[in-house]
Amino acid sequence: MSPARRLQGVKSSPVRDLLALTLRPEVISFAGGLPAPELFDVDGWTDAFAKASGDRRNLQYGPTEGDALLRALIADRMTHRGVPTAESDLLITTGSQQALTLLTTILLEPGDVVAVEEPTYLAALQCFQIAGAHVVPVASDDQGMVPESLAEVLARDHPTLIYAVPTFANPTGRTQPRERRQEIANLAATHNTWLVEDDPYGELRYEGAPVPPMASYGDKVLYLGSLSKIGAPGLRLGWLRAPQELMPTAVIAKQATDLHTSTIDQAAAATYLSNTDLNAHVAMLCGAYKHRRDTMLNALPTTVPTNTTWTTPEGGMFVWLRLPDNANTEHLLPKALSNNVAYVPGAPFFATTPDHATFRLSFTTNPPEEITEGMHRLSQTFNTPTKQTHP
Ligand code: PMP
């Protein structure tokens, strides 16, 4: 029996495949976008889950829209970030990944066009492929999606959706500045096209002034948020912020998918957000991650070959690199793994023509001393003479 046509050609995520290999304890992995496990607030979550599970109502089925208190607390947090939000604007989802799947279910017909910045988050590409969409790349530069390129795609291909990670993007770490956000939101509005803003990293800023989410720039923006990077990804808690015209359909799609997100997990998150200073926790994460980012960036000149280029992210989790001389990062990966270090080759992040010389490094998972050791192992993989500059 063969799978449905729209699933043919959808590949497994190499990041998830790599996770198995990188779980070997001797491997220092820069591959997965994993938060630092030792920085999880274990005491806070233990308390929250103990309190939540003591209340029978939290072991019962719950409303599809989500826990009322959790929605109110998230609405408040979004409002403070510059996006005025009411509880009724939010649907709690099982990770923000589910919010993306729900959007593709309710908005896309097979064959519809989705415009994405290139390169982009590969699980979003999988999601669009499974929906049977035709994915069209929009050029991006150091400031993310290029408005002129988007304008061309809008006029030529009439996409139903535009998908972007405007803040500390996966995989590039790039951030769109204010003016560009406004231009892109205006373009979406003029062409009456939905703009999906996927924002799991927005609160993890290590330098520079915060830029308001795109959702504050126009009515055509569908915002995806997540507790994965500021709380813990194992919670699988995210949310969709959408206009009232879409909400009833999104709720029906969610009912058909899983009835609702885990009652107990939502209740624990509501308890946690009520009792904990999440801003202080995020500030602690930002301090630690800044140090890790700097450790990686400082090591790069002696790790990668001359003429390699890379991004300098102001936040988030990722550095995106390009090796010179038509190098192929997929071919180099077995050598890296035999040196007990891992990265993700860049090719799967491209919607159409991959650039095989690119790759992504995540700097949040490992403490600074392991980053230094991992970068040394990478330098051996690339035959970079680190020892000359670090006697
Ligand atoms: N969007 C992007 C851009 C991501 O990088 C990730 C996580 N890797 C997700 C969505 C999924 O996040 P969640 O854990 O909330 O499902």
Short mmCIF file of N, CA, C and O in Angstrom, two decimals, residues 33 35 77-78 81 95-97 99-100 117 120-121 124 163-171 174 196-206 213 222-233 236-239 282 285-286 289 315-318 360 364:
data_model
loop_
_atom_site.label_atom_id
_atom_site.label_comp_id
_atom_site.label_asym_id
_atom_site.label_seq_id
_atom_site.Cartn_x
_atom_site.Cartn_y
_atom_site.Cartn_z
N GLY A 33 17.96 21.91 17.88
CA GLY A 33 17.69 23.21 18.51
C GLY A 33 17.19 22.98 19.92
O GLY A 33 16.06 23.33 20.26
N PRO A 35 17.06 23.51 23.98
CA PRO A 35 17.44 24.40 25.08
C PRO A 35 18.38 23.67 26.03
O PRO A 35 18.45 22.44 26.01
N ARG A 77 0.83 38.43 28.53
CA ARG A 77 2.25 38.46 28.16
C ARG A 77 2.43 39.03 26.74
O ARG A 77 3.33 39.82 26.48
N MET A 78 1.54 38.63 25.82
CA MET A 78 1.64 39.13 24.44
C MET A 78 1.34 40.63 24.40
O MET A 78 1.98 41.38 23.68
N ARG A 81 4.24 42.53 25.28
CA ARG A 81 5.26 42.52 24.22
C ARG A 81 4.85 43.39 23.02
O ARG A 81 5.50 43.36 21.98
N GLY A 95 2.22 22.33 21.35
CA GLY A 95 3.41 22.90 20.71
C GLY A 95 2.96 23.85 19.60
O GLY A 95 1.83 23.75 19.08
N SER A 96 3.83 24.81 19.24
CA SER A 96 3.43 25.72 18.16
C SER A 96 3.44 24.97 16.83
O SER A 96 2.79 25.38 15.87
N GLN A 97 4.13 23.83 16.78
CA GLN A 97 4.13 23.01 15.57
C GLN A 97 2.69 22.61 15.21
O GLN A 97 2.32 22.61 14.05
N ALA A 99 0.04 24.31 15.89
CA ALA A 99 -0.66 25.50 15.39
C ALA A 99 -0.40 25.66 13.88
O ALA A 99 -1.30 26.00 13.11
N LEU A 100 0.83 25.36 13.47
CA LEU A 100 1.16 25.46 12.05
C LEU A 100 0.36 24.41 11.25
O LEU A 100 -0.19 24.71 10.19
N GLU A 117 10.49 32.30 3.35
CA GLU A 117 11.83 32.84 3.22
C GLU A 117 12.78 31.66 3.00
O GLU A 117 12.50 30.53 3.44
N THR A 120 14.51 28.14 5.30
CA THR A 120 13.55 28.26 6.39
C THR A 120 13.45 26.97 7.22
O THR A 120 14.07 25.97 6.90
N TYR A 121 12.65 27.04 8.28
CA TYR A 121 12.45 25.95 9.24
C TYR A 121 11.95 24.70 8.52
O TYR A 121 10.91 24.74 7.88
N ALA A 124 8.44 23.21 8.99
CA ALA A 124 7.38 23.99 8.34
C ALA A 124 7.28 23.54 6.88
O ALA A 124 6.17 23.35 6.35
N TYR A 163 4.99 32.47 4.94
CA TYR A 163 5.50 31.94 6.22
C TYR A 163 6.87 32.53 6.51
O TYR A 163 7.75 32.52 5.64
N ALA A 164 7.05 33.06 7.73
CA ALA A 164 8.36 33.63 8.08
C ALA A 164 8.63 33.43 9.57
O ALA A 164 7.71 33.33 10.39
N VAL A 165 9.91 33.33 9.88
CA VAL A 165 10.36 33.36 11.28
C VAL A 165 11.15 34.67 11.38
O VAL A 165 12.35 34.70 11.17
N PRO A 166 10.47 35.80 11.69
CA PRO A 166 11.11 37.11 11.53
C PRO A 166 12.13 37.44 12.63
O PRO A 166 12.91 38.36 12.47
N THR A 167 12.09 36.70 13.75
CA THR A 167 12.97 37.05 14.87
C THR A 167 13.87 35.86 15.23
O THR A 167 13.37 34.80 15.63
N PHE A 168 15.18 36.06 15.06
CA PHE A 168 16.18 35.02 15.37
C PHE A 168 15.80 33.72 14.66
O PHE A 168 15.58 32.67 15.28
N ALA A 169 15.73 33.82 13.35
CA ALA A 169 15.16 32.74 12.53
C ALA A 169 15.87 31.41 12.70
O ALA A 169 17.06 31.35 13.00
N ASN A 170 15.11 30.38 12.48
CA ASN A 170 15.63 29.04 12.31
C ASN A 170 15.62 28.79 10.80
O ASN A 170 14.55 28.86 10.20
N PRO A 171 16.74 28.57 10.14
CA PRO A 171 18.05 28.23 10.70
C PRO A 171 19.06 29.37 10.75
O PRO A 171 20.17 29.15 11.21
N ARG A 174 18.74 35.21 11.79
CA ARG A 174 18.53 36.61 11.37
C ARG A 174 17.22 37.19 11.90
O ARG A 174 16.26 36.45 12.15
N VAL A 196 2.04 34.22 8.18
CA VAL A 196 2.24 33.44 9.42
C VAL A 196 3.58 33.85 10.04
O VAL A 196 4.63 33.70 9.42
N GLU A 197 3.48 34.39 11.25
CA GLU A 197 4.69 34.76 12.00
C GLU A 197 4.96 33.67 13.03
O GLU A 197 4.22 33.52 14.00
N ASP A 198 6.02 32.91 12.81
CA ASP A 198 6.38 31.82 13.72
C ASP A 198 7.45 32.38 14.67
O ASP A 198 8.54 32.76 14.22
N ASP A 199 7.14 32.44 15.96
CA ASP A 199 8.00 33.22 16.87
C ASP A 199 8.38 32.47 18.16
O ASP A 199 8.17 32.98 19.26
N PRO A 200 9.02 31.30 18.03
CA PRO A 200 9.38 30.62 19.28
C PRO A 200 10.58 31.23 19.99
O PRO A 200 10.81 30.96 21.17
N TYR A 201 11.36 32.07 19.28
CA TYR A 201 12.64 32.55 19.85
C TYR A 201 12.61 34.02 20.26
O TYR A 201 13.59 34.52 20.82
N GLY A 202 11.51 34.73 19.96
CA GLY A 202 11.46 36.19 20.08
C GLY A 202 11.91 36.76 21.42
O GLY A 202 12.45 37.86 21.48
N GLU A 203 11.67 36.01 22.52
CA GLU A 203 12.03 36.56 23.84
C GLU A 203 13.49 36.32 24.20
O GLU A 203 13.97 36.83 25.21
N LEU A 204 14.20 35.54 23.37
CA LEU A 204 15.60 35.23 23.70
C LEU A 204 16.53 36.21 22.99
O LEU A 204 17.22 35.85 22.03
N ARG A 205 16.55 37.45 23.48
CA ARG A 205 17.40 38.48 22.86
C ARG A 205 18.61 38.75 23.75
O ARG A 205 18.47 38.99 24.94
N TYR A 206 19.81 38.74 23.16
CA TYR A 206 21.06 38.90 23.94
C TYR A 206 21.70 40.26 23.74
O TYR A 206 22.59 40.65 24.49
N PRO A 213 6.78 42.13 17.62
CA PRO A 213 6.40 41.06 16.68
C PRO A 213 5.64 41.63 15.49
O PRO A 213 5.00 42.68 15.58
N LEU A 222 -0.95 35.94 11.35
CA LEU A 222 -1.32 34.83 12.24
C LEU A 222 -0.08 34.50 13.04
O LEU A 222 0.95 34.15 12.46
N TYR A 223 -0.17 34.64 14.36
CA TYR A 223 1.02 34.54 15.20
C TYR A 223 1.08 33.18 15.90
O TYR A 223 0.09 32.72 16.47
N LEU A 224 2.24 32.54 15.84
CA LEU A 224 2.47 31.27 16.54
C LEU A 224 3.45 31.50 17.68
O LEU A 224 4.57 31.96 17.44
N GLY A 225 3.03 31.17 18.90
CA GLY A 225 3.92 31.33 20.07
C GLY A 225 4.16 29.98 20.73
O GLY A 225 3.47 29.00 20.45
N SER A 226 5.16 29.96 21.63
CA SER A 226 5.55 28.68 22.22
C SER A 226 6.17 28.86 23.61
O SER A 226 6.87 29.85 23.85
N LEU A 227 5.93 27.88 24.48
CA LEU A 227 6.64 27.86 25.77
C LEU A 227 7.91 27.02 25.67
O LEU A 227 8.64 26.88 26.65
N SER A 228 8.18 26.44 24.49
CA SER A 228 9.28 25.47 24.39
C SER A 228 10.64 26.06 24.74
O SER A 228 11.45 25.41 25.39
N LYS A 229 10.92 27.28 24.31
CA LYS A 229 12.28 27.81 24.48
C LYS A 229 12.41 28.65 25.75
O LYS A 229 13.50 28.82 26.27
N ILE A 230 11.29 29.18 26.26
CA ILE A 230 11.38 29.98 27.49
C ILE A 230 10.93 29.18 28.71
O ILE A 230 11.21 29.56 29.84
N GLY A 231 10.24 28.07 28.48
CA GLY A 231 9.81 27.18 29.57
C GLY A 231 10.53 25.85 29.41
O GLY A 231 11.66 25.68 29.87
N ALA A 232 9.90 24.92 28.69
CA ALA A 232 10.53 23.63 28.39
C ALA A 232 9.80 22.99 27.21
O ALA A 232 8.56 23.01 27.17
N PRO A 233 10.55 22.44 26.24
CA PRO A 233 9.89 21.91 25.04
C PRO A 233 9.09 20.64 25.31
O PRO A 233 8.14 20.33 24.60
N ARG A 236 5.25 20.62 25.43
CA ARG A 236 4.49 20.68 24.18
C ARG A 236 3.34 21.68 24.31
O ARG A 236 2.18 21.35 24.10
N LEU A 237 3.65 22.89 24.70
CA LEU A 237 2.62 23.93 24.82
C LEU A 237 2.96 25.12 23.92
O LEU A 237 4.04 25.70 24.02
N GLY A 238 2.02 25.43 23.05
CA GLY A 238 2.16 26.58 22.17
C GLY A 238 0.80 27.24 22.01
O GLY A 238 -0.17 26.84 22.65
N TRP A 239 0.74 28.24 21.14
CA TRP A 239 -0.55 28.90 20.90
C TRP A 239 -0.59 29.54 19.53
O TRP A 239 0.44 29.86 18.93
N VAL A 282 13.67 34.17 32.04
CA VAL A 282 14.11 34.46 30.67
C VAL A 282 15.39 35.30 30.71
O VAL A 282 16.33 35.06 29.92
N LEU A 285 18.17 32.98 31.33
CA LEU A 285 18.49 32.22 30.11
C LEU A 285 19.29 33.08 29.14
O LEU A 285 20.29 32.63 28.56
N CYS A 286 18.86 34.34 28.99
CA CYS A 286 19.53 35.23 28.03
C CYS A 286 20.99 35.44 28.42
O CYS A 286 21.87 35.44 27.56
N TYR A 289 22.82 32.11 27.62
CA TYR A 289 22.90 31.84 26.18
C TYR A 289 23.81 32.85 25.47
O TYR A 289 24.46 32.52 24.48
N GLY A 315 20.13 36.98 19.03
CA GLY A 315 19.37 36.18 19.98
C GLY A 315 19.09 34.80 19.40
O GLY A 315 19.65 34.42 18.37
N GLY A 316 18.20 34.07 20.07
CA GLY A 316 17.80 32.77 19.56
C GLY A 316 18.81 31.68 19.84
O GLY A 316 19.49 31.69 20.87
N MET A 317 18.96 30.76 18.90
CA MET A 317 19.76 29.56 19.16
C MET A 317 20.78 29.22 18.08
O MET A 317 21.58 28.31 18.27
N PHE A 318 20.71 29.91 16.92
CA PHE A 318 21.43 29.36 15.77
C PHE A 318 22.41 30.32 15.10
O PHE A 318 22.13 31.51 14.97
N ARG A 360 24.09 24.47 9.92
CA ARG A 360 23.59 25.21 11.08
C ARG A 360 24.22 24.67 12.35
O ARG A 360 24.36 23.46 12.53
N THR A 364 22.97 26.75 22.10
CA THR A 364 22.34 26.79 23.43
C THR A 364 22.44 25.50 24.23
O THR A 364 22.38 25.53 25.46
#
